[in-house]
Amino acid sequence: MRFSDLFRLSLSNLLRRKMRTFLTVLGVVIGTASIVVMVSLGLGMSRSMLQSYQSYSSLTNINVYAGGDSGMMGMRQSNTGTKAQELTDDAIDSFRMLPHVTGASPILEVYVNAKSGAASGGFSIRGVSQDYLRELKVSEDEIPKPDQDTLSLLYGNQVGYNFYKGSNYEQAIVDPMKDTIFISFPEPSGSSGSASGDGDSSAKPAKKYILPVTGVLPGGQEDYSDNSYNVYADIDTFKHFLKKIYKKDLVPNPKTNKQGKPLRYYVYDQAVVMVDDMKNVKAVSETLRNEGWQVYSNMDGLEQAQKSMNMVQAVLGGIGAVSLLVAAIGIMNTMMMSIYERTKEIGVMKVLGCDMGDIRNMFLLESGTIGLAGGVIGLILSFILSFTINFLTKNSGGGLVAMMGGGMGTGLSYIPLWLAAFAILFSIMVGTLSGYVPAVRAMKLSPLVAIRNE
C-alpha cells in the first residue's frame, strides 16, 4: 500500500471520531505548550543573566593579583622555598606570551580629590594600556592617547554623580565634558619629599590640576559596570605625570624593600589579561594559577550562576514533560479504543492480503498525525504565551528579571529556533511511540477472530 493511501486512510479514521481526536490532540497541545514555555523561561533567564554579566564587565578579561597560595602578602610557596611574587612590567610581558592571550595591562591606580565649583568628590584614576582602553565602549577619538606632555582622562559614566556640596552632603551632578574639575593628588609619603622638593609639605596646600577630558563612558545614572566609577588614562603618560610629582618614589605610596626604602620600579596591585574567546578563559586562568597568581574573571561567577540556572531549567522542563507524558497516555488510549472499534475492519484487511506492516504503519501514522497536529498548535500557543509573558513582565516584571540576572528590557521568555523544531519533532516522536503498542496489537490480531467480532 502506498504511503499516500495509508495517510489518507489514517486521516479519515481520525476524522470519523472528531471529538475524541480533538480531545487527544488537545492533550498534546497542552503538553507541548507546557514544556516549551517552561524551557523558554529557563532559556530566557539564562540569556538575561549572560547579557547582564556582559554589560557589567567583559567575559574575556581575567583580573590578576599578586599573592598566589599565601594570600595578600605577595609571597608564594614553591619547591625551592618561599619567593616574592610581584606584579611588575616583566610579569605583564610574560602574560602577553601565553596562548590565547591578546593583550595584558597593568593597572596603576591613584585616588584623587576633585572639586568643581561648590561640589567636591573623589575618584580613582587608573593608568591602563591602549589594549585595555580600546576594549572600553568609546570611539577611537575618545581614547586617551600616549602623550608625554599632557595627561588626558576618560571618565566613567558614574563619576559625575559622586560629587557633593554643603555640610549635608547634598548630591551635585558634574558633567566632566562641560564643567571644570580641579584635581588634587595625594601628598608624597616616600623618601623624595613634597612635589616641590620642600620638606615642609604640610604648610602648603595641595596643588590643583585641570586635566583635559577626552570623553565619558556611555550610560546614565542607572547604568553600572566595572568601569563606571573610575577615570582612565594612558599608563605611560600617567607614569610620566606621576614621576614629576613623586620623583624617585614613582607613586604616592610606593612599595618598599626589606630595608624600608621605596622600590625604584613599578609594582602593581592588579593587572588585566585579555583572552581571545570566552571558551579559553578557564584554561588561561588555570595557567596563571599554576604560576602562583591570584586570578578572578566574571566567567567564574557566570559558570556558578549557570549551574544553578541549569538546575532550575531542568525542573521547569520536568514539569512540562509530565504534561506531555499525560498526553502520551491519552494517545495510547485513543489508539487502543480505535483497535477495539475497528477489529472487524482489521480482519477484513488481513483476509484481503494486506501486509502486516501496512496495518502497523496505519496506526503509527494516526498516532504520529495526532502528535504533529498537537505539536504545531502547541508551538503556536507557546509563542503567544511567550509574547504575553514578555509583554506583562516588560515593566511590572522588571524586578523579577533583574533578580534572575537580567534587565528591564530583556524578555523573560525566549524560544529559539532549535527549541521550536525540537518541540514539533518531540511531539511527533511521542505520538508515534504512544501508538506503537496498539499498532503491534492490531498487527497480531487473528483474522478469523476479527471477522467474527461484532
mmCIF file of C-alpha atoms in Angstrom, residues 67-273:
data_model
loop_
_atom_site.group_PDB
_atom_site.id
_atom_site.type_symbol
_atom_site.label_atom_id
_atom_site.label_comp_id
_atom_site.label_asym_id
_atom_site.label_seq_id
_atom_site.Cartn_x
_atom_site.Cartn_y
_atom_site.Cartn_z
ATOM 1 C CA GLY A 67 49.916 36.567 46.156
ATOM 2 C CA GLY A 68 49.097 33.062 44.998
ATOM 3 C CA ASP A 69 48.641 30.491 47.727
ATOM 4 C CA SER A 70 49.800 32.671 50.610
ATOM 5 C CA GLY A 71 47.243 35.454 50.173
ATOM 6 C CA MET A 72 47.825 39.187 50.025
ATOM 7 C CA MET A 73 51.416 39.313 51.332
ATOM 8 C CA GLY A 74 52.912 38.921 47.886
ATOM 9 C CA MET A 75 54.620 35.601 48.698
ATOM 10 C CA ARG A 76 54.069 32.095 47.380
ATOM 11 C CA GLN A 77 55.351 28.629 48.173
ATOM 12 C CA SER A 78 57.442 26.741 45.626
ATOM 13 C CA ASN A 79 59.607 23.635 45.582
ATOM 14 C CA THR A 80 62.658 25.783 46.226
ATOM 15 C CA GLY A 81 61.158 27.676 49.134
ATOM 16 C CA THR A 82 59.336 30.958 49.526
ATOM 17 C CA LYS A 83 59.910 33.672 46.972
ATOM 18 C CA ALA A 84 58.441 37.055 46.218
ATOM 19 C CA GLN A 85 55.615 37.225 43.696
ATOM 20 C CA GLU A 86 55.303 40.738 42.325
ATOM 21 C CA LEU A 87 53.217 42.174 39.521
ATOM 22 C CA THR A 88 55.920 44.013 37.612
ATOM 23 C CA ASP A 89 56.259 45.063 33.982
ATOM 24 C CA ASP A 90 58.249 41.887 33.336
ATOM 25 C CA ALA A 91 55.371 39.788 34.701
ATOM 26 C CA ILE A 92 52.925 41.659 32.470
ATOM 27 C CA ASP A 93 55.144 40.932 29.454
ATOM 28 C CA SER A 94 55.130 37.233 30.347
ATOM 29 C CA PHE A 95 51.323 37.247 30.416
ATOM 30 C CA ARG A 96 51.259 38.513 26.835
ATOM 31 C CA MET A 97 53.201 35.437 25.723
ATOM 32 C CA LEU A 98 50.572 32.959 26.963
ATOM 33 C CA PRO A 99 48.433 31.086 24.397
ATOM 34 C CA HIS A 100 45.051 32.678 23.594
ATOM 35 C CA VAL A 101 46.079 35.973 25.245
ATOM 36 C CA THR A 102 45.500 39.023 23.033
ATOM 37 C CA GLY A 103 46.832 41.609 25.465
ATOM 38 C CA ALA A 104 47.693 42.394 29.068
ATOM 39 C CA SER A 105 47.520 45.623 31.013
ATOM 40 C CA PRO A 106 48.797 46.624 34.432
ATOM 41 C CA ILE A 107 46.530 48.881 36.455
ATOM 42 C CA LEU A 108 48.269 51.831 38.101
ATOM 43 C CA GLU A 109 45.665 53.343 40.395
ATOM 44 C CA VAL A 110 45.803 56.602 42.365
ATOM 45 C CA TYR A 111 42.894 58.026 44.359
ATOM 46 C CA VAL A 112 42.496 61.790 43.954
ATOM 47 C CA ASN A 113 40.291 64.518 45.378
ATOM 48 C CA ALA A 114 38.265 66.630 42.966
ATOM 49 C CA LYS A 115 36.397 69.903 43.131
ATOM 50 C CA SER A 116 34.068 71.596 40.657
ATOM 51 C CA GLY A 117 32.566 74.873 41.823
ATOM 52 C CA ALA A 118 30.927 74.223 45.186
ATOM 53 C CA ALA A 119 30.874 70.451 44.590
ATOM 54 C CA SER A 120 33.541 68.138 45.952
ATOM 55 C CA GLY A 121 34.221 64.479 45.333
ATOM 56 C CA GLY A 122 36.870 61.875 44.777
ATOM 57 C CA PHE A 123 37.660 59.072 42.378
ATOM 58 C CA SER A 124 40.420 56.744 41.258
ATOM 59 C CA ILE A 125 42.498 57.483 38.193
ATOM 60 C CA ARG A 126 43.579 54.246 36.558
ATOM 61 C CA GLY A 127 46.500 54.120 34.194
ATOM 62 C CA VAL A 128 45.962 51.284 31.721
ATOM 63 C CA SER A 129 47.370 50.149 28.394
ATOM 64 C CA GLN A 130 45.996 51.069 24.984
ATOM 65 C CA ASP A 131 44.718 47.474 24.630
ATOM 66 C CA TYR A 132 42.571 47.947 27.707
ATOM 67 C CA LEU A 133 41.342 51.382 26.597
ATOM 68 C CA ARG A 134 40.242 50.008 23.235
ATOM 69 C CA GLU A 135 38.010 47.490 24.986
ATOM 70 C CA LEU A 136 36.023 50.311 26.581
ATOM 71 C CA LYS A 137 32.867 51.184 24.679
ATOM 72 C CA VAL A 138 34.016 54.528 23.293
ATOM 73 C CA SER A 139 35.097 55.837 19.910
ATOM 74 C CA GLU A 140 38.740 55.978 18.876
ATOM 75 C CA ASP A 141 38.752 59.774 19.338
ATOM 76 C CA GLU A 142 37.732 59.420 22.999
ATOM 77 C CA ILE A 143 40.589 57.071 23.914
ATOM 78 C CA PRO A 144 43.398 58.897 25.793
ATOM 79 C CA LYS A 145 46.492 58.748 23.584
ATOM 80 C CA PRO A 146 50.114 58.392 24.731
ATOM 81 C CA ASP A 147 51.456 61.910 25.249
ATOM 82 C CA GLN A 148 54.437 62.727 27.459
ATOM 83 C CA ASP A 149 53.364 66.357 27.849
ATOM 84 C CA THR A 150 49.629 66.166 28.556
ATOM 85 C CA LEU A 151 47.680 63.734 30.716
ATOM 86 C CA SER A 152 44.138 63.340 29.346
ATOM 87 C CA LEU A 153 41.330 61.474 31.086
ATOM 88 C CA LEU A 154 38.377 59.289 30.129
ATOM 89 C CA TYR A 155 35.633 59.423 32.787
ATOM 90 C CA GLY A 156 33.349 56.600 33.864
ATOM 91 C CA ASN A 157 29.640 57.306 33.453
ATOM 92 C CA GLN A 158 29.004 57.290 37.244
ATOM 93 C CA VAL A 159 31.852 59.588 38.301
ATOM 94 C CA GLY A 160 29.894 62.787 37.663
ATOM 95 C CA TYR A 161 27.127 61.658 40.056
ATOM 96 C CA ASN A 162 29.516 61.172 43.013
ATOM 97 C CA PHE A 163 30.026 64.837 43.874
ATOM 98 C CA TYR A 164 28.540 66.507 46.941
ATOM 99 C CA LYS A 165 28.204 70.018 48.281
ATOM 100 C CA GLY A 166 27.465 71.608 51.632
ATOM 101 C CA SER A 167 27.697 70.208 55.110
ATOM 102 C CA ASN A 168 24.696 67.982 54.429
ATOM 103 C CA TYR A 169 26.497 66.270 51.556
ATOM 104 C CA GLU A 170 23.785 67.119 49.071
ATOM 105 C CA GLN A 171 24.369 65.344 45.783
ATOM 106 C CA ALA A 172 25.704 67.515 42.966
ATOM 107 C CA ILE A 173 25.888 66.368 39.364
ATOM 108 C CA VAL A 174 29.045 67.327 37.481
ATOM 109 C CA ASP A 175 29.443 66.983 33.730
ATOM 110 C CA PRO A 176 33.139 66.299 33.037
ATOM 111 C CA MET A 177 32.715 67.417 29.431
ATOM 112 C CA LYS A 178 31.333 70.845 30.393
ATOM 113 C CA ASP A 179 32.341 71.620 33.989
ATOM 114 C CA THR A 180 35.868 72.457 35.096
ATOM 115 C CA ILE A 181 37.217 69.882 37.556
ATOM 116 C CA PHE A 182 40.210 70.686 39.773
ATOM 117 C CA ILE A 183 42.133 67.548 40.762
ATOM 118 C CA SER A 184 44.429 67.246 43.787
ATOM 119 C CA PHE A 185 46.851 64.314 44.043
ATOM 120 C CA PRO A 186 47.854 62.908 47.459
ATOM 121 C CA GLU A 187 50.969 64.216 49.118
ATOM 122 C CA PRO A 188 54.131 62.100 48.743
ATOM 123 C CA SER A 189 54.739 59.681 51.582
ATOM 124 C CA GLY A 190 58.073 58.292 50.409
ATOM 125 C CA SER A 191 61.634 59.499 50.651
ATOM 126 C CA SER A 192 61.553 62.112 47.891
ATOM 127 C CA GLY A 193 59.651 64.690 49.872
ATOM 128 C CA SER A 194 56.986 67.017 48.538
ATOM 129 C CA ALA A 195 56.184 67.781 44.948
ATOM 130 C CA SER A 196 58.215 70.960 45.132
ATOM 131 C CA GLY A 197 61.089 69.355 46.940
ATOM 132 C CA ASP A 198 60.317 71.267 50.136
ATOM 133 C CA GLY A 199 60.276 69.044 53.204
ATOM 134 C CA ASP A 200 57.528 71.126 54.869
ATOM 135 C CA SER A 201 54.713 69.897 52.642
ATOM 136 C CA SER A 202 52.037 70.421 55.321
ATOM 137 C CA ALA A 203 52.428 74.179 55.152
ATOM 138 C CA LYS A 204 51.401 74.349 51.524
ATOM 139 C CA PRO A 205 48.018 73.491 50.043
ATOM 140 C CA ALA A 206 47.903 70.619 47.576
ATOM 141 C CA LYS A 207 48.497 71.655 44.012
ATOM 142 C CA LYS A 208 45.412 71.511 41.802
ATOM 143 C CA TYR A 209 45.432 70.317 38.202
ATOM 144 C CA ILE A 210 42.969 70.861 35.386
ATOM 145 C CA LEU A 211 43.359 67.851 33.089
ATOM 146 C CA PRO A 212 41.784 67.615 29.626
ATOM 147 C CA VAL A 213 38.862 65.211 29.176
ATOM 148 C CA THR A 214 38.615 63.012 26.077
ATOM 149 C CA GLY A 215 35.168 61.618 26.814
ATOM 150 C CA VAL A 216 32.757 59.864 29.169
ATOM 151 C CA LEU A 217 31.807 56.189 29.037
ATOM 152 C CA PRO A 218 28.293 55.641 27.642
ATOM 153 C CA GLY A 219 25.466 55.180 30.130
ATOM 154 C CA GLY A 220 23.291 57.130 32.518
ATOM 155 C CA GLN A 221 22.816 57.246 36.257
ATOM 156 C CA GLU A 222 21.142 53.817 36.285
ATOM 157 C CA ASP A 223 23.814 52.055 34.211
ATOM 158 C CA TYR A 224 26.563 50.219 36.099
ATOM 159 C CA SER A 225 29.673 48.339 35.082
ATOM 160 C CA ASP A 226 33.180 47.610 36.378
ATOM 161 C CA ASN A 227 34.374 50.791 34.703
ATOM 162 C CA SER A 228 31.595 53.175 35.753
ATOM 163 C CA TYR A 229 33.243 54.662 38.853
ATOM 164 C CA ASN A 230 36.823 55.070 37.605
ATOM 165 C CA VAL A 231 38.675 57.549 35.435
ATOM 166 C CA TYR A 232 41.106 56.164 32.849
ATOM 167 C CA ALA A 233 44.377 57.393 31.390
ATOM 168 C CA ASP A 234 47.118 56.017 29.203
ATOM 169 C CA ILE A 235 49.517 54.278 31.583
ATOM 170 C CA ASP A 236 52.764 55.545 30.047
ATOM 171 C CA THR A 237 51.535 59.130 30.135
ATOM 172 C CA PHE A 238 50.256 58.609 33.683
ATOM 173 C CA LYS A 239 53.641 57.285 34.825
ATOM 174 C CA HIS A 240 55.410 60.280 33.317
ATOM 175 C CA PHE A 241 52.941 62.634 35.015
ATOM 176 C CA LEU A 242 53.288 60.978 38.432
ATOM 177 C CA LYS A 243 57.059 60.948 38.185
ATOM 178 C CA LYS A 244 57.036 64.748 38.005
ATOM 179 C CA ILE A 245 55.137 64.833 41.291
ATOM 180 C CA TYR A 246 56.678 61.971 43.253
ATOM 181 C CA LYS A 247 60.177 61.915 41.750
ATOM 182 C CA LYS A 248 62.033 58.651 42.504
ATOM 183 C CA ASP A 249 59.182 57.273 44.590
ATOM 184 C CA LEU A 250 57.139 56.978 41.365
ATOM 185 C CA VAL A 251 53.769 56.754 43.173
ATOM 186 C CA PRO A 252 52.178 58.257 46.324
ATOM 187 C CA ASN A 253 52.616 55.120 48.428
ATOM 188 C CA PRO A 254 55.497 53.153 46.912
ATOM 189 C CA LYS A 255 56.242 49.542 47.751
ATOM 190 C CA THR A 256 59.352 49.174 49.908
ATOM 191 C CA ASN A 257 62.174 46.673 50.131
ATOM 192 C CA LYS A 258 63.382 44.859 53.269
ATOM 193 C CA GLN A 259 65.266 47.960 54.386
ATOM 194 C CA GLY A 260 62.097 50.050 54.151
ATOM 195 C CA LYS A 261 63.294 52.028 51.137
ATOM 196 C CA PRO A 262 60.922 52.678 48.203
ATOM 197 C CA LEU A 263 61.372 50.415 45.208
ATOM 198 C CA ARG A 264 62.656 52.093 42.065
ATOM 199 C CA TYR A 265 60.421 50.048 39.751
ATOM 200 C CA TYR A 266 56.664 49.719 39.444
ATOM 201 C CA VAL A 267 54.870 47.018 41.417
ATOM 202 C CA TYR A 268 51.162 46.853 40.610
ATOM 203 C CA ASP A 269 48.312 45.656 42.764
ATOM 204 C CA GLN A 270 46.318 44.401 39.810
ATOM 205 C CA ALA A 271 46.608 43.536 36.131
ATOM 206 C CA VAL A 272 44.128 42.522 33.456
ATOM 207 C CA VAL A 273 44.757 39.751 30.941
#
